[in-house]
PDB file of C-alpha atoms and ligand atoms in Angstrom:
ATOM      1  CA  MET A   1      17.642   7.425  14.218  1.00  0.00           C
ATOM      2  CA  LEU A   2      14.653   6.844  12.047  1.00  0.00           C
ATOM      3  CA  LYS A   3      11.451   5.533  13.281  1.00  0.00           C
ATOM      4  CA  LEU A   4       8.474   4.614  11.084  1.00  0.00           C
ATOM      5  CA  LEU A   5       4.570   5.314  12.849  1.00  0.00           C
ATOM      6  CA  GLY A   6       1.439   3.327  12.046  1.00  0.00           C
ATOM      7  CA  ALA A   7       0.062   0.116  12.280  1.00  0.00           C
ATOM      8  CA  TYR A   8       0.580  -3.433  10.369  1.00  0.00           C
ATOM      9  CA  GLY A   9      -2.519  -3.669   7.607  1.00  0.00           C
ATOM     10  CA  SER A  10      -2.141  -0.416   6.395  1.00  0.00           C
ATOM     11  CA  PRO A  11      -1.001  -0.335   2.996  1.00  0.00           C
ATOM     12  CA  PHE A  12       0.539   3.045   3.533  1.00  0.00           C
ATOM     13  CA  VAL A  13       2.602   1.961   6.518  1.00  0.00           C
ATOM     14  CA  ARG A  14       3.705  -1.094   4.239  1.00  0.00           C
ATOM     15  CA  LYS A  15       4.769   1.177   1.440  1.00  0.00           C
ATOM     16  CA  VAL A  16       6.928   3.333   3.584  1.00  0.00           C
ATOM     17  CA  LYS A  17       8.539  -0.223   5.710  1.00  0.00           C
ATOM     18  CA  VAL A  18       9.172  -1.651   2.516  1.00  0.00           C
ATOM     19  CA  VAL A  19      11.287   1.178   0.864  1.00  0.00           C
ATOM     20  CA  LEU A  20      13.159   1.422   4.180  1.00  0.00           C
ATOM     21  CA  ASP A  21      13.798  -2.496   3.698  1.00  0.00           C
ATOM     22  CA  GLU A  22      14.513  -2.035   0.351  1.00  0.00           C
ATOM     23  CA  LYS A  23      17.293   0.714   0.757  1.00  0.00           C
ATOM     24  CA  GLY A  24      18.807  -1.284   3.639  1.00  0.00           C
ATOM     25  CA  LEU A  25      18.110   1.580   6.529  1.00  0.00           C
ATOM     26  CA  ALA A  26      17.779   0.649  10.008  1.00  0.00           C
ATOM     27  CA  TYR A  27      14.750   2.219  11.709  1.00  0.00           C
ATOM     28  CA  GLU A  28      12.407   1.372  14.623  1.00  0.00           C
ATOM     29  CA  HIS A  29       8.539   0.406  13.529  1.00  0.00           C
ATOM     30  CA  GLU A  30       6.216   1.732  16.300  1.00  0.00           C
ATOM     31  CA  GLN A  31       2.519   0.341  16.403  1.00  0.00           C
ATOM     32  CA  ILE A  32       0.108   3.550  16.184  1.00  0.00           C
ATOM     33  CA  VAL A  33      -3.754   2.965  15.506  1.00  0.00           C
ATOM     34  CA  PRO A  34      -5.338   6.099  13.849  1.00  0.00           C
ATOM     35  CA  PHE A  35      -8.743   4.951  14.888  1.00  0.00           C
ATOM     36  CA  PRO A  36      -8.815   7.644  16.685  1.00  0.00           C
ATOM     37  CA  ALA A  37      -5.611   9.471  16.612  1.00  0.00           C
ATOM     38  CA  THR A  38      -4.627  11.027  19.459  1.00  0.00           C
ATOM     39  CA  PRO A  39      -3.519  14.851  19.947  1.00  0.00           C
ATOM     40  CA  GLU A  40      -0.015  13.863  20.522  1.00  0.00           C
ATOM     41  CA  TYR A  41       0.389  12.002  17.270  1.00  0.00           C
ATOM     42  CA  ARG A  42      -1.693  14.934  15.581  1.00  0.00           C
ATOM     43  CA  LYS A  43       1.314  16.901  15.782  1.00  0.00           C
ATOM     44  CA  ILE A  44       3.548  14.674  13.812  1.00  0.00           C
ATOM     45  CA  SER A  45       0.294  13.493  10.994  1.00  0.00           C
ATOM     46  CA  PRO A  46      -1.481  16.818  11.439  1.00  0.00           C
ATOM     47  CA  LEU A  47      -4.145  14.945   9.194  1.00  0.00           C
ATOM     48  CA  GLY A  48      -4.632  12.393  12.031  1.00  0.00           C
ATOM     49  CA  LYS A  49      -3.749   9.536   9.272  1.00  0.00           C
ATOM     50  CA  ILE A  50      -0.616   6.575   8.979  1.00  0.00           C
ATOM     51  CA  PRO A  51       2.210   6.522   8.709  1.00  0.00           C
ATOM     52  CA  ALA A  52       4.625   9.231  10.303  1.00  0.00           C
ATOM     53  CA  PHE A  53       7.828   9.398  10.231  1.00  0.00           C
ATOM     54  CA  MET A  54      10.770  10.826  12.551  1.00  0.00           C
ATOM     55  CA  ASP A  55      14.521  11.317  11.167  1.00  0.00           C
ATOM     56  CA  GLY A  56      15.657  11.972  14.260  1.00  0.00           C
ATOM     57  CA  ASP A  57      13.457  15.357  15.243  1.00  0.00           C
ATOM     58  CA  LYS A  58      12.175  15.669  11.836  1.00  0.00           C
ATOM     59  CA  ALA A  59       8.926  14.767  11.538  1.00  0.00           C
ATOM     60  CA  LEU A  60       7.072  13.818   8.164  1.00  0.00           C
ATOM     61  CA  ALA A  61       3.305  12.420   7.136  1.00  0.00           C
ATOM     62  CA  ASP A  62       1.852  10.999   4.774  1.00  0.00           C
ATOM     63  CA  SER A  63       3.422   7.719   2.824  1.00  0.00           C
ATOM     64  CA  SER A  64       4.096   9.728  -0.550  1.00  0.00           C
ATOM     65  CA  ILE A  65       6.261  12.589   1.191  1.00  0.00           C
ATOM     66  CA  ILE A  66       7.892  10.162   3.340  1.00  0.00           C
ATOM     67  CA  CYS A  67       9.281   7.786   0.463  1.00  0.00           C
ATOM     68  CA  ALA A  68      10.292  10.749  -1.807  1.00  0.00           C
ATOM     69  CA  TYR A  69      12.236  11.998   1.224  1.00  0.00           C
ATOM     70  CA  LEU A  70      14.033   8.697   1.619  1.00  0.00           C
ATOM     71  CA  GLU A  71      14.848   8.644  -1.840  1.00  0.00           C
ATOM     72  CA  LYS A  72      16.411  12.131  -1.944  1.00  0.00           C
ATOM     73  CA  ALA A  73      18.446  11.123   1.263  1.00  0.00           C
ATOM     74  CA  HIS A  74      19.102   8.007   0.793  1.00  0.00           C
ATOM     75  CA  PRO A  75      19.514   7.585  -2.959  1.00  0.00           C
ATOM     76  CA  ALA A  76      20.563   4.051  -3.487  1.00  0.00           C
ATOM     77  CA  PRO A  77      18.991   1.634  -4.465  1.00  0.00           C
ATOM     78  CA  ALA A  78      16.900   4.262  -6.572  1.00  0.00           C
ATOM     79  CA  LEU A  79      13.542   3.286  -6.404  1.00  0.00           C
ATOM     80  CA  TYR A  80      11.877   6.018  -8.652  1.00  0.00           C
ATOM     81  CA  PRO A  81      13.090   6.348 -12.593  1.00  0.00           C
ATOM     82  CA  SER A  82      15.340   9.159 -13.804  1.00  0.00           C
ATOM     83  CA  ASP A  83      14.331   9.661 -16.961  1.00  0.00           C
ATOM     84  CA  PRO A  84      11.454  12.232 -16.593  1.00  0.00           C
ATOM     85  CA  TYR A  85       8.649  10.841 -18.163  1.00  0.00           C
ATOM     86  CA  GLU A  86       8.933   7.356 -16.621  1.00  0.00           C
ATOM     87  CA  TYR A  87       9.414   9.462 -13.330  1.00  0.00           C
ATOM     88  CA  ALA A  88       6.468  10.941 -13.628  1.00  0.00           C
ATOM     89  CA  ARG A  89       4.597   7.584 -14.697  1.00  0.00           C
ATOM     90  CA  ALA A  90       6.017   5.994 -11.422  1.00  0.00           C
ATOM     91  CA  LEU A  91       4.307   9.078  -9.436  1.00  0.00           C
ATOM     92  CA  TRP A  92       1.231   8.620 -11.693  1.00  0.00           C
ATOM     93  CA  PHE A  93       0.818   4.929 -10.870  1.00  0.00           C
ATOM     94  CA  GLU A  94       1.597   5.233  -7.022  1.00  0.00           C
ATOM     95  CA  GLU A  95      -1.490   8.284  -7.584  1.00  0.00           C
ATOM     96  CA  TYR A  96      -3.354   5.783  -8.750  1.00  0.00           C
ATOM     97  CA  GLY A  97      -2.718   3.054  -6.057  1.00  0.00           C
ATOM     98  CA  ASP A  98      -3.186   5.599  -3.027  1.00  0.00           C
ATOM     99  CA  SER A  99      -6.077   7.522  -4.600  1.00  0.00           C
ATOM    100  CA  GLY A 100      -7.706   5.084  -7.144  1.00  0.00           C
ATOM    101  CA  LEU A 101      -7.376   1.575  -5.486  1.00  0.00           C
ATOM    102  CA  SER A 102      -7.341   2.355  -2.207  1.00  0.00           C
ATOM    103  CA  PRO A 103     -10.590   3.868  -1.340  1.00  0.00           C
ATOM    104  CA  ILE A 104     -12.123   0.918  -2.812  1.00  0.00           C
ATOM    105  CA  VAL A 105      -9.704  -2.243  -1.927  1.00  0.00           C
ATOM    106  CA  GLY A 106      -8.930  -0.212   1.629  1.00  0.00           C
ATOM    107  CA  GLY A 107     -12.053   1.375   2.054  1.00  0.00           C
ATOM    108  CA  LYS A 108     -15.105  -0.889   0.923  1.00  0.00           C
ATOM    109  CA  MET A 109     -13.498  -4.443   1.125  1.00  0.00           C
ATOM    110  CA  PHE A 110     -10.657  -4.493   3.889  1.00  0.00           C
ATOM    111  CA  PHE A 111     -11.842  -1.902   6.252  1.00  0.00           C
ATOM    112  CA  ASN A 112     -15.388  -3.022   5.867  1.00  0.00           C
ATOM    113  CA  ARG A 113     -14.551  -6.577   6.828  1.00  0.00           C
ATOM    114  CA  ILE A 114     -11.829  -6.958   8.760  1.00  0.00           C
ATOM    115  CA  ILE A 115     -10.487  -3.785  10.497  1.00  0.00           C
ATOM    116  CA  GLY A 116     -14.312  -2.581  11.543  1.00  0.00           C
ATOM    117  CA  PRO A 117     -15.778  -5.666  12.678  1.00  0.00           C
ATOM    118  CA  ARG A 118     -12.758  -6.873  14.150  1.00  0.00           C
ATOM    119  CA  PHE A 119     -11.668  -3.871  15.933  1.00  0.00           C
ATOM    120  CA  LEU A 120     -14.288  -1.087  15.747  1.00  0.00           C
ATOM    121  CA  LYS A 121     -17.305  -3.197  16.578  1.00  0.00           C
ATOM    122  CA  ARG A 122     -18.864  -1.864  12.852  1.00  0.00           C
ATOM    123  CA  ALA A 123     -20.875  -4.400  10.912  1.00  0.00           C
ATOM    124  CA  PHE A 124     -19.733  -5.473   8.154  1.00  0.00           C
ATOM    125  CA  ASP A 125     -21.737  -4.349   4.626  1.00  0.00           C
ATOM    126  CA  GLU A 126     -21.638  -6.694   2.509  1.00  0.00           C
ATOM    127  CA  ALA A 127     -23.594  -4.845  -0.214  1.00  0.00           C
ATOM    128  CA  LEU A 128     -20.526  -2.678  -0.309  1.00  0.00           C
ATOM    129  CA  PHE A 129     -18.154  -5.234  -0.643  1.00  0.00           C
ATOM    130  CA  GLN A 130     -19.838  -6.821  -3.394  1.00  0.00           C
ATOM    131  CA  GLN A 131     -20.248  -3.681  -4.914  1.00  0.00           C
ATOM    132  CA  ALA A 132     -16.666  -3.006  -4.975  1.00  0.00           C
ATOM    133  CA  LEU A 133     -16.064  -6.779  -6.570  1.00  0.00           C
ATOM    134  CA  ASP A 134     -18.344  -6.829  -9.322  1.00  0.00           C
ATOM    135  CA  LYS A 135     -18.422  -2.703  -9.966  1.00  0.00           C
ATOM    136  CA  ASP A 136     -15.901  -0.652  -8.796  1.00  0.00           C
ATOM    137  CA  LEU A 137     -12.573  -2.949  -9.506  1.00  0.00           C
ATOM    138  CA  PRO A 138     -12.973  -4.670 -12.617  1.00  0.00           C
ATOM    139  CA  PRO A 139     -12.428  -1.548 -15.086  1.00  0.00           C
ATOM    140  CA  MET A 140      -9.538  -0.627 -12.736  1.00  0.00           C
ATOM    141  CA  PHE A 141      -8.125  -3.862 -13.349  1.00  0.00           C
ATOM    142  CA  ASP A 142      -8.840  -4.066 -16.820  1.00  0.00           C
ATOM    143  CA  TYR A 143      -6.683  -0.662 -16.896  1.00  0.00           C
ATOM    144  CA  LEU A 144      -3.547  -1.871 -15.106  1.00  0.00           C
ATOM    145  CA  GLU A 145      -3.746  -5.615 -17.384  1.00  0.00           C
ATOM    146  CA  ASN A 146      -3.493  -3.045 -19.913  1.00  0.00           C
ATOM    147  CA  GLN A 147      -0.382  -1.027 -18.626  1.00  0.00           C
ATOM    148  CA  ILE A 148       1.841  -4.371 -18.023  1.00  0.00           C
ATOM    149  CA  ALA A 149       4.525  -4.835 -20.546  1.00  0.00           C
ATOM    150  CA  GLY A 150       7.561  -5.859 -19.198  1.00  0.00           C
ATOM    151  CA  ASP A 151       8.509  -6.865 -15.335  1.00  0.00           C
ATOM    152  CA  TYR A 152       7.830  -3.542 -14.078  1.00  0.00           C
ATOM    153  CA  LEU A 153       5.288  -0.315 -14.425  1.00  0.00           C
ATOM    154  CA  ALA A 154       7.844   1.866 -14.895  1.00  0.00           C
ATOM    155  CA  GLY A 155      11.258   3.015 -16.449  1.00  0.00           C
ATOM    156  CA  GLY A 156      12.093  -0.945 -16.808  1.00  0.00           C
ATOM    157  CA  MET A 157      12.721  -1.076 -12.824  1.00  0.00           C
ATOM    158  CA  PHE A 158      11.454  -1.928  -9.677  1.00  0.00           C
ATOM    159  CA  SER A 159      10.308   1.261  -8.503  1.00  0.00           C
ATOM    160  CA  ILE A 160       7.651   3.068  -6.215  1.00  0.00           C
ATOM    161  CA  ALA A 161       4.622   2.483  -9.001  1.00  0.00           C
ATOM    162  CA  ASP A 162       4.834  -1.293  -8.230  1.00  0.00           C
ATOM    163  CA  LEU A 163       5.230  -0.979  -4.816  1.00  0.00           C
ATOM    164  CA  ALA A 164       2.394   1.371  -4.431  1.00  0.00           C
ATOM    165  CA  ILE A 165       0.073  -0.939  -6.396  1.00  0.00           C
ATOM    166  CA  ALA A 166       1.235  -4.168  -5.413  1.00  0.00           C
ATOM    167  CA  THR A 167       0.929  -3.086  -1.589  1.00  0.00           C
ATOM    168  CA  GLN A 168      -3.277  -2.566  -2.423  1.00  0.00           C
ATOM    169  CA  PHE A 169      -3.763  -6.479  -3.456  1.00  0.00           C
ATOM    170  CA  VAL A 170      -1.723  -7.716  -0.122  1.00  0.00           C
ATOM    171  CA  ASN A 171      -5.377  -5.812   1.812  1.00  0.00           C
ATOM    172  CA  TYR A 172      -7.199  -7.115  -1.755  1.00  0.00           C
ATOM    173  CA  ARG A 173      -6.268 -10.748  -0.454  1.00  0.00           C
ATOM    174  CA  PHE A 174      -6.400 -10.379   3.085  1.00  0.00           C
ATOM    175  CA  ALA A 175     -10.222  -9.040   2.472  1.00  0.00           C
ATOM    176  CA  GLY A 176     -10.649 -12.122   0.999  1.00  0.00           C
ATOM    177  CA  GLY A 177     -10.465 -10.596  -3.166  1.00  0.00           C
ATOM    178  CA  SER A 178      -8.748 -13.090  -5.685  1.00  0.00           C
ATOM    179  CA  LEU A 179      -7.037 -12.604  -8.937  1.00  0.00           C
ATOM    180  CA  ALA A 180      -6.375 -16.443  -9.432  1.00  0.00           C
ATOM    181  CA  HIS A 181      -8.157 -17.973 -12.924  1.00  0.00           C
ATOM    182  CA  SER A 182      -9.093 -14.551 -13.625  1.00  0.00           C
ATOM    183  CA  ARG A 183      -9.428 -12.516 -16.565  1.00  0.00           C
ATOM    184  CA  TRP A 184      -6.141 -10.738 -15.726  1.00  0.00           C
ATOM    185  CA  PRO A 185      -3.531 -13.371 -16.176  1.00  0.00           C
ATOM    186  CA  LYS A 186      -1.092 -10.608 -16.667  1.00  0.00           C
ATOM    187  CA  LEU A 187      -1.971  -8.593 -13.334  1.00  0.00           C
ATOM    188  CA  ALA A 188      -2.351 -11.672 -11.545  1.00  0.00           C
ATOM    189  CA  ALA A 189       1.678 -12.843 -12.728  1.00  0.00           C
ATOM    190  CA  TYR A 190       2.900  -9.189 -12.240  1.00  0.00           C
ATOM    191  CA  ILE A 191       1.520  -8.840  -8.732  1.00  0.00           C
ATOM    192  CA  GLN A 192       2.682 -12.163  -7.779  1.00  0.00           C
ATOM    193  CA  ARG A 193       6.339 -11.210  -9.141  1.00  0.00           C
ATOM    194  CA  ILE A 194       6.641  -7.829  -6.774  1.00  0.00           C
ATOM    195  CA  GLN A 195       5.026  -9.496  -3.627  1.00  0.00           C
ATOM    196  CA  ALA A 196       7.677 -12.312  -4.344  1.00  0.00           C
ATOM    197  CA  ARG A 197      10.485  -9.922  -3.809  1.00  0.00           C
ATOM    198  CA  PRO A 198      12.165 -10.854  -0.576  1.00  0.00           C
ATOM    199  CA  LYS A 199      11.735  -7.513   1.206  1.00  0.00           C
ATOM    200  CA  PHE A 200       8.370  -7.595   0.445  1.00  0.00           C
ATOM    201  CA  ALA A 201       7.426 -10.979   1.127  1.00  0.00           C
ATOM    202  CA  ALA A 202       9.073 -10.706   4.465  1.00  0.00           C
ATOM    203  CA  ALA A 203       6.850  -7.648   5.113  1.00  0.00           C
ATOM    204  CA  ILE A 204       3.731  -9.504   4.274  1.00  0.00           C
ATOM    205  CA  ALA A 205       4.625 -12.522   6.595  1.00  0.00           C
ATOM    206  CA  ILE A 206       4.419 -10.546   9.084  1.00  0.00           C
ATOM    207  CA  GLU A 207       1.236  -9.287   8.624  1.00  0.00           C
ATOM    208  CA  GLU A 208      -0.151 -12.685   7.274  1.00  0.00           C
ATOM    209  CA  LYS A 209      -0.317 -14.193  10.989  1.00  0.00           C
ATOM    210  CA  MET A 210      -2.578 -11.158  11.759  1.00  0.00           C
ATOM    211  CA  PHE A 211      -4.816 -10.507   8.440  1.00  0.00           C
ATOM    212  CA  GLY A 212      -4.292 -13.419   6.305  1.00  0.00           C
ATOM    213  CA  GLY A 213      -6.451 -16.259   8.468  1.00  0.00           C
ATOM    214  CA  GLY A 214     -10.050 -16.797   7.948  1.00  0.00           C
ATOM    215  CA  ARG A 215     -11.935 -13.845   6.898  1.00  0.00           C
ATOM    216  CA  ASP A 216     -14.595 -12.885   9.745  1.00  0.00           C
TER     217      ASP A 216
HETATM  218  N1  LIG B 301      -2.572   9.880   1.633  1.00  0.00           N
HETATM  219  C1  LIG B 301      -2.023   8.994   3.093  1.00  0.00           C
HETATM  220  C2  LIG B 301      -3.389   7.987   3.119  1.00  0.00           C
HETATM  221  C3  LIG B 301      -2.797   7.511   4.604  1.00  0.00           C
HETATM  222  C4  LIG B 301      -4.137   6.808   5.055  1.00  0.00           C
HETATM  223  O1  LIG B 301      -5.263   6.800   4.394  1.00  0.00           O
HETATM  224  N2  LIG B 301      -4.232   5.711   5.976  1.00  0.00           N
HETATM  225  C5  LIG B 301      -5.295   5.194   6.901  1.00  0.00           C
HETATM  226  C6  LIG B 301      -5.054   3.807   7.128  1.00  0.00           C
HETATM  227  S1  LIG B 301      -4.506   2.782   5.874  1.00  0.00           S
HETATM  228  C7  LIG B 301      -5.547   6.305   8.011  1.00  0.00           C
HETATM  229  O2  LIG B 301      -4.440   6.632   8.745  1.00  0.00           O
HETATM  230  N3  LIG B 301      -6.921   6.287   8.413  1.00  0.00           N
HETATM  231  C8  LIG B 301      -7.084   7.116   9.538  1.00  0.00           C
HETATM  232  C9  LIG B 301      -8.217   8.627   8.848  1.00  0.00           C
HETATM  233  O3  LIG B 301      -8.127   8.441   7.972  1.00  0.00           O
HETATM  234  O4  LIG B 301      -8.718   8.906  10.130  1.00  0.00           O
HETATM  235  C10 LIG B 301      -0.664   8.606   2.636  1.00  0.00           C
HETATM  236  O5  LIG B 301      -0.092   8.004   1.657  1.00  0.00           O
HETATM  237  O6  LIG B 301      -0.047   8.203   3.931  1.00  0.00           O
END
């Protein structure tokens, strides 16, 4: 049996969940909150982060590693382009989402405004939030706006690139961010299109009940 470990609200858990769903795989989803990670959980995820994954007794950690494993183990439908350069571009956009957008959207916005105050008794740092909106994100959104040429970011197909970018924008919206009426029309339409895919939309709908309401 396949098992996804990690809590709703995490863009990385969502990334793996949508890969599993797009590939039509059956799996259990165990809600693991990593604040703090237990010694037991660290045996599966040595850095103490979510998600982790079990395929029977085989354990894996890190969303990118888990998604790469799922692609090898269950190749259809393909979620990585086959052309070498487009494959590398897809990995680049995954990295851009995971290491570029996430520290800002996840750390300075979603965690700062939602998770910290709601679950960890941490005060909301409004200056940090505003810094993300005013300084950090505009050049990143400009970059993405310029990268969007067709329906998808890499290889002319829905891929890990689109998933890794669009998952960050779920947290962006949950934290109160908006792309509407913005200076990024291509990006706004692209994100809406990717998140409207049935499996993606279904994953978001579950979390919407928890995080989509009013902001704290
Ligand atoms: N590179 C990792 C990042 C995972 C990550 O940062 N997860 C966050 C939640 S969204 C976490 O577990 N944080 C707990 C911690 O850093 O202690 C991945 O892609 O899985």
